[in-house]
Amino acid sequence: MSPPCTILLQDNYDMFSVEMEKQRDGAMDVKIKKKNKGDKKKEKLESMKKEMDVHLAVTMFSCLELVGRRCLSRCASLALSLHAQGLSNTMASEILFRDGPNELKPPKGTPEYVKFARQLAGGLQCLMWVAAAICLIAFGIQCGQGDLTSADNLYLAVALIAVVVVTGCFGYYQEFKSTNIIASFKNLVPQQATVIREGDKSPINANQLVVGDLVEIKGGDRVPADIRIITAQGCKVDNSSLTGESEPQTRAPECTHESPLETRNIAFFSTMCLEGTATGIIINTGDRTIIGRIATLASGVENEKTPIAIEIEHFVDIIAGLAIFFGATFFVVAMVIGYPFLKAMVFFMAIVVAYVPEGLLATVTVCLSLTAKRLARKNCVVKNLEAVETLGSTSVICSDKTGTLTQNRMTVSHLWFDNQIHTADTTEDQSGQTFDQSSETWRALCKVVSLCNRAFFKSGQETVPVPRRIVIGDASETALLKFSEITLGNVMEYRERYTKACEVPFNSTNKFQVSRQRVGSNRYLLVMKGAPERILERCSTIMIKGQELPLDEQWKEAFQTAYMDLGGLGERVLGFCHLYLSPSEFPRGYHFDCDEMNFPTSGLCFAGLISMIDPPRATVPDAVMKCRTAGIRVIMVTGDHPITAKAIAASVGIISEGSETVEDIATRLRIPVEQVNKRPWVVLCMRSLLQKGQPFPACANVRRACTAERQPFSKLAVTLPSAILDKGGTCAELPWWPFLCLCSSGVFLFVCLFLNQEEEKSQRQITFGQRLYQEYTCYTVFFISIEMCQIADVLIRKTRRLSTFQQGFFRNKVLVTAIVFQLCLGCFLCYCPGMPNIFNFMPIRFQWWLVPLPYGLLIFVYDEIRKLGIRRHPGSWWDKELYY
Amino acid sequence: MAIEKEKKTCGQVMTEWKEFVWNPRTHEFMGRTGSSWALILLFYLVFYGFLTAMFTLTMWVMLQTMDAHLPKYQDRLSIPGMMIRPKTDALDITYNITNTETWDSYVKMLNNFLEPYNDSIQLANNDNCTPGRYNEQPDNNGVLNYPKRACRFNRTLLKECSGLNDTTFGYREGRPCILIKMNRVINFFPGANHTINVTCAAKKEEDVLKLGDMAMYPDNGNIDLMYFPYYGKKVHVNYTQPIVAVKFLNLTRDTDHNVECRINAANIVTADDDRDKFAGRVSFKIRIDKE
């Protein structure tokens, strides 16, 4: 909706007309005019009201996007607050009819036949269709010439089409299966929301909500749509599903940022409200919500080509080029020699078709299907067969830190008391070691931890293990609560023994939290936690081994060291202290005033430090290790403080201890950060909702990290070890072609010579049939020699860098089976009776099997030398040019 | 996404392409600098040079293992092939008696073929061997018996079909001669010490009458054992291949006759194998048009 826009609001008595006009400088001038009810005709007003109410919220959000804060803060919030009755039911149903239900629409489905057709129209498939067409044309020409005997071209065409269709069915079946699984996710849980309509509060299904509805959310609810907060009491939301930030974020009516994505007065669809309550007006529903847009964006990504698709396209280009080049050459030669045009044409077509690797497509599909099946056994749904290869050719994984590498829950990791750092158990199932808990100081610290804490368990979770219980409260308090629940036992009961007399909540200005509790009958206990340095300022004593000692320089020094140590681990450190108030000064029933602070807040007794971290998941270091041994770089993307990021990265093995950051190198070399020529392992980037909206590569750092890794050469050959029967070989084998051809044709020639010593020499005469068998024998030997060389080739292709000796020749059992099968197949084709007349294979002498062996060995030796050079001199010319 | 999906204009594509061909900033031609091209070309020159050398070497080594005189393997020649003269593409001998041109070429062909069989040449070059026995000339303990002598096959043995009395080989009067020969196979002993002969017959039983009588020369279509074994061209100089002639005496005119001739020998199995139509037999078509 374009400015200027006008918003009219109906109140009980007055009508506000809010007019906004766009000025030349782009700013909005907002005028609010108060008008009397009688100024205008009633019917006109009624209709206007209705119309405007309908458009109200939409307009509001559009304005919000256009002019940001000004619109909302000056007029809209005022206007919105007048809208307390909520929508009428009829209006709601009208808007619902107009906008559709409040749910994320699945991306537009493609018709099934289109999906199937797409499976038949990939790069290789197209090549094969063309080949089949050419075959049919050639067959037609031959028929036309009256040559009805050879139906080879027809058979070839049928075989080509069959391969395309069968593999297409495979791919389609896979996609069909996975689509079903994904579809079943959609109807997970119907969600309820509390809505105010016509002044009445009622729970309805969240998908019935419409723009303009007034809704209430409270701690534990999922936000049912994008909501502009009107009123809030201590409302905090967890935006981690959108941003990955585990830190709860406050939501309040005030506008704090120009961008609707950053401002504090908007709560987003699908995020969780952790605590507090809020009411708000719905500004976006369904796919128009932020998450909906992200979902739409994300579904737009799938059109990007997978590496294997690009690879195959490239391959098809090369094959097509070669085929046409050689076909044309032979055509010209044939014409020059004097063949008739049509015959030369058939010749041309035969050569073009001969270049089409018929087996490749089937091999690719079978390989990918098998992998997909294996993945399915590990509970991974493969949506698209080609994605399997994409997964396999990963060279960089950019992982979000929070929730992916880490557990997404703060956990107490270290404690400092009695001038000693203790390590707490941070494993997910609490199976780790505990520390010495016998000290008096620990008991005091523990008391502070459990009492000075506003978080509490949601009721009814007694049977749930502590780490998994749902806690209402912020992340640090949750961590502390769970920690004390595990170490102490029932915290809730413990808290009941101390009545809360007064509490000053944690805020960013004082950075501490004080609460006073009554101990037993007549003494008050003051407990305080907060930023360690602030806490220390207020302490005059420190508790060591249960004794209160004066806080002298020595202890301050010790404190500083411990604080620095813990801070250096990238952990969030909190200090704890307490004070028993004297019963005479503060008798029972003393009125504590939180605002006036009529109690001592200094001269306290320091109890200890506790540090917390979002610990890595137990399985992550192993997974990272596996990735790295597989040559995949793992990059962690986080918005955390560099020290924290470094600590986490080190603990999961992404970086090793003591490695330098880009900043470190920059300072060492005295150059700007941008010029540091190093591939990063950890990328720090400011993450905000805005950036989430633009998918990943928009982040320049990440893109730089990723593109640095792209390998120019294909992995097609690695993926397809069993394509050894294939006549063409693959892209990466191109340099081998002449080699293989030479060797095979060499063997071919020998045998031909052996069999067919020139007539002049012997004047031996043989019949046509005998000559034919001799030709077949030569074919067979050619085939066998290619087979033998391909075995050498596949052994080479096991590794790209390592020596085959390092890798082990026969570790891949499947490959060994394939080689054995290959040999058996070769033997079968050679020696099975009747083969000469079926496949034109002749039984060959045993020694002819051995002729290609030296060639295979030579290929192998050459490749070992090549790999040795690559290993010895990484980055050299040799490496760059000869690493396939 | 919007950033990624921007469509390139035609001009941009052209510029990119031009820059790929020649990049003035980096001095790259087709993505490589001059030195890079030189290096990679040098590498492949060496690489393929080595391959060629190796191919040549192995080829040479293999050639060394071959005997200059004898084919290494001939284990698939137990049934020698048969062929006729005059030989045409489809083994189809069709002519018109009155039209001389139609059979003139056949006569010429036969004359040419029989040239080396002239009695004078045979007398000059070849020995008179003992009939009915193999003419074996073994090497003596590694000492080559070289060159080996061949036996005489005089043209006169073919009598009516020798082309000496009747220079048209009977084609003029419609009683044509066809010569039948058996392929040379080195070190092969056909018949295993029993006589061997060639017989001809109509391919189908019912055609026998139409085909009429045939005369075979030498008698019975016999091939003498003394012409075997054959030792190969280089060793067995002037070897004369034995032939059998068949003369059709009473061919029905204006009819296609399919004739099949076979070798009858104890160690040659002439099975009716469709795959090799010339193994131990030969089929041809003969037709004489009246006008």
GROMACS .gro file of N, CA, C and O in nm, chain A residues 407-469:
model
  252
  407GLN      N    1   2.387  -2.725   2.310
  407GLN     CA    2   2.260  -2.781   2.355
  407GLN      C    3   2.148  -2.679   2.360
  407GLN      O    4   2.034  -2.714   2.388
  408ASN      N    5   2.180  -2.555   2.335
  408ASN     CA    6   2.084  -2.447   2.344
  408ASN      C    7   2.023  -2.436   2.484
  408ASN      O    8   1.903  -2.418   2.499
  409ARG      N    9   2.102  -2.459   2.586
  409ARG     CA   10   2.056  -2.429   2.721
  409ARG      C   11   2.180  -2.397   2.802
  409ARG      O   12   2.282  -2.466   2.793
  410MET      N   13   2.169  -2.290   2.876
  410MET     CA   14   2.282  -2.253   2.959
  410MET      C   15   2.298  -2.358   3.066
  410MET      O   16   2.199  -2.412   3.118
  411THR      N   17   2.420  -2.390   3.096
  411THR     CA   18   2.446  -2.489   3.198
  411THR      C   19   2.563  -2.440   3.282
  411THR      O   20   2.656  -2.381   3.229
  412VAL      N   21   2.552  -2.467   3.410
  412VAL     CA   22   2.662  -2.428   3.498
  412VAL      C   23   2.782  -2.515   3.465
  412VAL      O   24   2.771  -2.638   3.460
  413SER      N   25   2.894  -2.450   3.439
  413SER     CA   26   3.009  -2.531   3.400
  413SER      C   27   3.122  -2.522   3.502
  413SER      O   28   3.191  -2.620   3.524
  414HIS      N   29   3.140  -2.405   3.561
  414HIS     CA   30   3.249  -2.393   3.659
  414HIS      C   31   3.202  -2.316   3.781
  414HIS      O   32   3.115  -2.230   3.771
  415LEU      N   33   3.263  -2.347   3.892
  415LEU     CA   34   3.236  -2.272   4.014
  415LEU      C   35   3.369  -2.231   4.074
  415LEU      O   36   3.469  -2.302   4.061
  416TRP      N   37   3.368  -2.118   4.137
  416TRP     CA   38   3.489  -2.077   4.210
  416TRP      C   39   3.450  -2.046   4.353
  416TRP      O   40   3.371  -1.955   4.379
  417PHE      N   41   3.497  -2.125   4.438
  417PHE     CA   42   3.484  -2.093   4.580
  417PHE      C   43   3.602  -2.156   4.651
  417PHE      O   44   3.670  -2.242   4.595
  418ASP      N   45   3.627  -2.112   4.774
  418ASP     CA   46   3.745  -2.156   4.849
  418ASP      C   47   3.871  -2.139   4.764
  418ASP      O   48   3.961  -2.222   4.770
  419ASN      N   49   3.869  -2.031   4.684
  419ASN     CA   50   3.986  -2.001   4.600
  419ASN      C   51   4.026  -2.119   4.512
  419ASN      O   52   4.142  -2.152   4.498
  420GLN      N   53   3.926  -2.184   4.456
  420GLN     CA   54   3.955  -2.299   4.373
  420GLN      C   55   3.847  -2.306   4.265
  420GLN      O   56   3.731  -2.280   4.293
  421ILE      N   57   3.887  -2.341   4.144
  421ILE     CA   58   3.787  -2.355   4.038
  421ILE      C   59   3.742  -2.500   4.031
  421ILE      O   60   3.824  -2.590   4.021
  422HIS      N   61   3.612  -2.518   4.046
  422HIS     CA   62   3.557  -2.653   4.036
  422HIS      C   63   3.483  -2.667   3.904
  422HIS      O   64   3.422  -2.571   3.857
  423THR      N   65   3.488  -2.785   3.851
  423THR     CA   66   3.420  -2.806   3.724
  423THR      C   67   3.289  -2.879   3.748
  423THR      O   68   3.285  -2.982   3.815
  424ALA      N   69   3.183  -2.824   3.694
  424ALA     CA   70   3.053  -2.890   3.708
  424ALA      C   71   3.030  -2.980   3.588
  424ALA      O   72   3.101  -2.973   3.488
  425ASP      N   73   2.931  -3.061   3.602
  425ASP     CA   74   2.901  -3.158   3.499
  425ASP      C   75   2.813  -3.091   3.393
  425ASP      O   76   2.705  -3.042   3.422
  426THR      N   77   2.859  -3.089   3.269
  426THR     CA   78   2.780  -3.021   3.165
  426THR      C   79   2.721  -3.117   3.062
  426THR      O   80   2.665  -3.074   2.962
  427THR      N   81   2.737  -3.247   3.086
  427THR     CA   82   2.684  -3.339   2.985
  427THR      C   83   2.532  -3.334   2.982
  427THR      O   84   2.468  -3.296   3.079
  428GLU      N   85   2.478  -3.377   2.869
  428GLU     CA   86   2.333  -3.367   2.852
  428GLU      C   87   2.257  -3.456   2.950
  428GLU      O   88   2.150  -3.421   2.998
  429ASP      N   89   2.315  -3.571   2.981
  429ASP     CA   90   2.241  -3.663   3.069
  429ASP      C   91   2.296  -3.664   3.210
  429ASP      O   92   2.264  -3.752   3.289
  430GLN      N   93   2.379  -3.564   3.242
  430GLN     CA   94   2.435  -3.551   3.376
  430GLN      C   95   2.510  -3.676   3.419
  430GLN      O   96   2.493  -3.727   3.529
  431SER      N   97   2.589  -3.728   3.330
  431SER     CA   98   2.660  -3.851   3.363
  431SER      C   99   2.805  -3.823   3.404
  431SER      O  100   2.879  -3.914   3.434
  432GLY      N  101   2.842  -3.695   3.402
  432GLY     CA  102   2.981  -3.661   3.428
  432GLY      C  103   3.018  -3.663   3.576
  432GLY      O  104   2.940  -3.704   3.662
  433GLN      N  105   3.139  -3.617   3.601
  433GLN     CA  106   3.192  -3.616   3.737
  433GLN      C  107   3.134  -3.498   3.816
  433GLN      O  108   3.105  -3.393   3.761
  434THR      N  109   3.116  -3.517   3.941
  434THR     CA  110   3.078  -3.402   4.023
  434THR      C  111   3.199  -3.361   4.105
  434THR      O  112   3.299  -3.431   4.108
  435PHE      N  113   3.186  -3.245   4.168
  435PHE     CA  114   3.301  -3.193   4.242
  435PHE      C  115   3.280  -3.213   4.392
  435PHE      O  116   3.177  -3.266   4.435
  436ASP      N  117   3.376  -3.172   4.464
  436ASP     CA  118   3.373  -3.189   4.610
  436ASP      C  119   3.269  -3.095   4.670
  436ASP      O  120   3.276  -2.974   4.653
  437GLN      N  121   3.172  -3.152   4.736
  437GLN     CA  122   3.063  -3.069   4.787
  437GLN      C  123   3.062  -3.060   4.939
  437GLN      O  124   2.962  -3.029   5.000
  438SER      N  125   3.176  -3.092   4.998
  438SER     CA  126   3.174  -3.099   5.144
  438SER      C  127   3.197  -2.963   5.211
  438SER      O  128   3.169  -2.945   5.328
  439SER      N  129   3.248  -2.867   5.133
  439SER     CA  130   3.288  -2.740   5.194
  439SER      C  131   3.168  -2.662   5.247
  439SER      O  132   3.057  -2.670   5.193
  440GLU      N  133   3.192  -2.588   5.353
  440GLU     CA  134   3.090  -2.499   5.411
  440GLU      C  135   3.054  -2.389   5.310
  440GLU      O  136   2.938  -2.351   5.297
  441THR      N  137   3.156  -2.341   5.244
  441THR     CA  138   3.135  -2.234   5.148
  441THR      C  139   3.036  -2.278   5.042
  441THR      O  140   2.949  -2.203   4.997
  442TRP      N  141   3.052  -2.401   5.000
  442TRP     CA  142   2.963  -2.455   4.898
  442TRP      C  143   2.819  -2.448   4.946
  442TRP      O  144   2.730  -2.410   4.873
  443ARG      N  145   2.802  -2.481   5.076
  443ARG     CA  146   2.665  -2.479   5.128
  443ARG      C  147   2.608  -2.337   5.124
  443ARG      O  148   2.493  -2.316   5.086
  444ALA      N  149   2.692  -2.242   5.159
  444ALA     CA  150   2.647  -2.103   5.157
  444ALA      C  151   2.616  -2.058   5.015
  444ALA      O  152   2.512  -1.998   4.986
  445LEU      N  153   2.707  -2.093   4.925
  445LEU     CA  154   2.691  -2.054   4.785
  445LEU      C  155   2.563  -2.115   4.730
  445LEU      O  156   2.483  -2.050   4.661
  446CYS      N  157   2.543  -2.238   4.767
  446CYS     CA  158   2.427  -2.311   4.720
  446CYS      C  159   2.298  -2.244   4.766
  446CYS      O  160   2.199  -2.236   4.693
  447LYS      N  161   2.304  -2.196   4.888
  447LYS     CA  162   2.186  -2.127   4.943
  447LYS      C  163   2.156  -2.004   4.860
  447LYS      O  164   2.041  -1.979   4.822
  448VAL      N  165   2.261  -1.927   4.833
  448VAL     CA  166   2.241  -1.805   4.754
  448VAL      C  167   2.185  -1.841   4.616
  448VAL      O  168   2.090  -1.781   4.568
  449VAL      N  169   2.244  -1.946   4.557
  449VAL     CA  170   2.203  -1.984   4.423
  449VAL      C  171   2.056  -2.021   4.419
  449VAL      O  172   1.981  -1.977   4.333
  450SER      N  173   2.014  -2.099   4.516
  450SER     CA  174   1.875  -2.145   4.507
  450SER      C  175   1.775  -2.039   4.554
  450SER      O  176   1.661  -2.038   4.509
  451LEU      N  177   1.818  -1.950   4.644
  451LEU     CA  178   1.723  -1.851   4.693
  451LEU      C  179   1.716  -1.728   4.603
  451LEU      O  180   1.609  -1.671   4.582
  452CYS      N  181   1.830  -1.687   4.554
  452CYS     CA  182   1.831  -1.565   4.473
  452CYS      C  183   1.802  -1.602   4.329
  452CYS      O  184   1.887  -1.593   4.242
  453ASN      N  185   1.682  -1.649   4.305
  453ASN     CA  186   1.650  -1.703   4.174
  453ASN      C  187   1.499  -1.697   4.155
  453ASN      O  188   1.423  -1.744   4.239
  454ARG      N  189   1.459  -1.635   4.048
  454ARG     CA  190   1.315  -1.621   4.026
  454ARG      C  191   1.258  -1.730   3.937
  454ARG      O  192   1.137  -1.737   3.915
  455ALA      N  193   1.344  -1.810   3.882
  455ALA     CA  194   1.294  -1.913   3.791
  455ALA      C  195   1.228  -2.024   3.871
  455ALA      O  196   1.262  -2.048   3.986
  456PHE      N  197   1.131  -2.090   3.812
  456PHE     CA  198   1.067  -2.205   3.877
  456PHE      C  199   1.026  -2.306   3.772
  456PHE      O  200   1.008  -2.274   3.654
  457PHE      N  201   1.014  -2.429   3.819
  457PHE     CA  202   0.972  -2.535   3.727
  457PHE      C  203   0.824  -2.523   3.700
  457PHE      O  204   0.746  -2.491   3.789
  458LYS      N  205   0.787  -2.548   3.579
  458LYS     CA  206   0.645  -2.559   3.548
  458LYS      C  207   0.593  -2.679   3.625
  458LYS      O  208   0.662  -2.781   3.635
  459SER      N  209   0.473  -2.667   3.678
  459SER     CA  210   0.426  -2.773   3.767
  459SER      C  211   0.393  -2.899   3.688
  459SER      O  212   0.371  -2.896   3.567
  460GLY      N  213   0.389  -3.008   3.764
  460GLY     CA  214   0.350  -3.135   3.703
  460GLY      C  215   0.460  -3.203   3.625
  460GLY      O  216   0.434  -3.274   3.530
  461GLN      N  217   0.585  -3.177   3.664
  461GLN     CA  218   0.693  -3.240   3.588
  461GLN      C  219   0.783  -3.323   3.679
  461GLN      O  220   0.899  -3.344   3.648
  462GLU      N  221   0.726  -3.370   3.788
  462GLU     CA  222   0.808  -3.439   3.887
  462GLU      C  223   0.878  -3.562   3.829
  462GLU      O  224   0.987  -3.600   3.871
  463THR      N  225   0.813  -3.623   3.732
  463THR     CA  226   0.871  -3.747   3.679
  463THR      C  227   0.974  -3.721   3.570
  463THR      O  228   1.053  -3.808   3.538
  464VAL      N  229   0.974  -3.599   3.518
  464VAL     CA  230   1.068  -3.569   3.410
  464VAL      C  231   1.207  -3.549   3.469
  464VAL      O  232   1.222  -3.487   3.573
  465PRO      N  233   1.311  -3.603   3.404
  465PRO     CA  234   1.446  -3.578   3.454
  465PRO      C  235   1.476  -3.427   3.452
  465PRO      O  236   1.427  -3.355   3.365
  466VAL      N  237   1.555  -3.387   3.550
  466VAL     CA  238   1.576  -3.243   3.571
  466VAL      C  239   1.619  -3.168   3.445
  466VAL      O  240   1.561  -3.065   3.413
  467PRO      N  241   1.718  -3.218   3.373
  467PRO     CA  242   1.763  -3.135   3.259
  467PRO      C  243   1.653  -3.109   3.158
  467PRO      O  244   1.660  -3.014   3.082
  468ARG      N  245   1.552  -3.196   3.156
  468ARG     CA  246   1.452  -3.178   3.051
  468ARG      C  247   1.328  -3.105   3.100
  468ARG      O  248   1.235  -3.084   3.024
  469ARG      N  249   1.324  -3.071   3.228
  469ARG     CA  250   1.205  -3.003   3.277
  469ARG      C  251   1.193  -2.864   3.219
  469ARG      O  252   1.294  -2.797   3.194
   0.00000   0.00000   0.00000
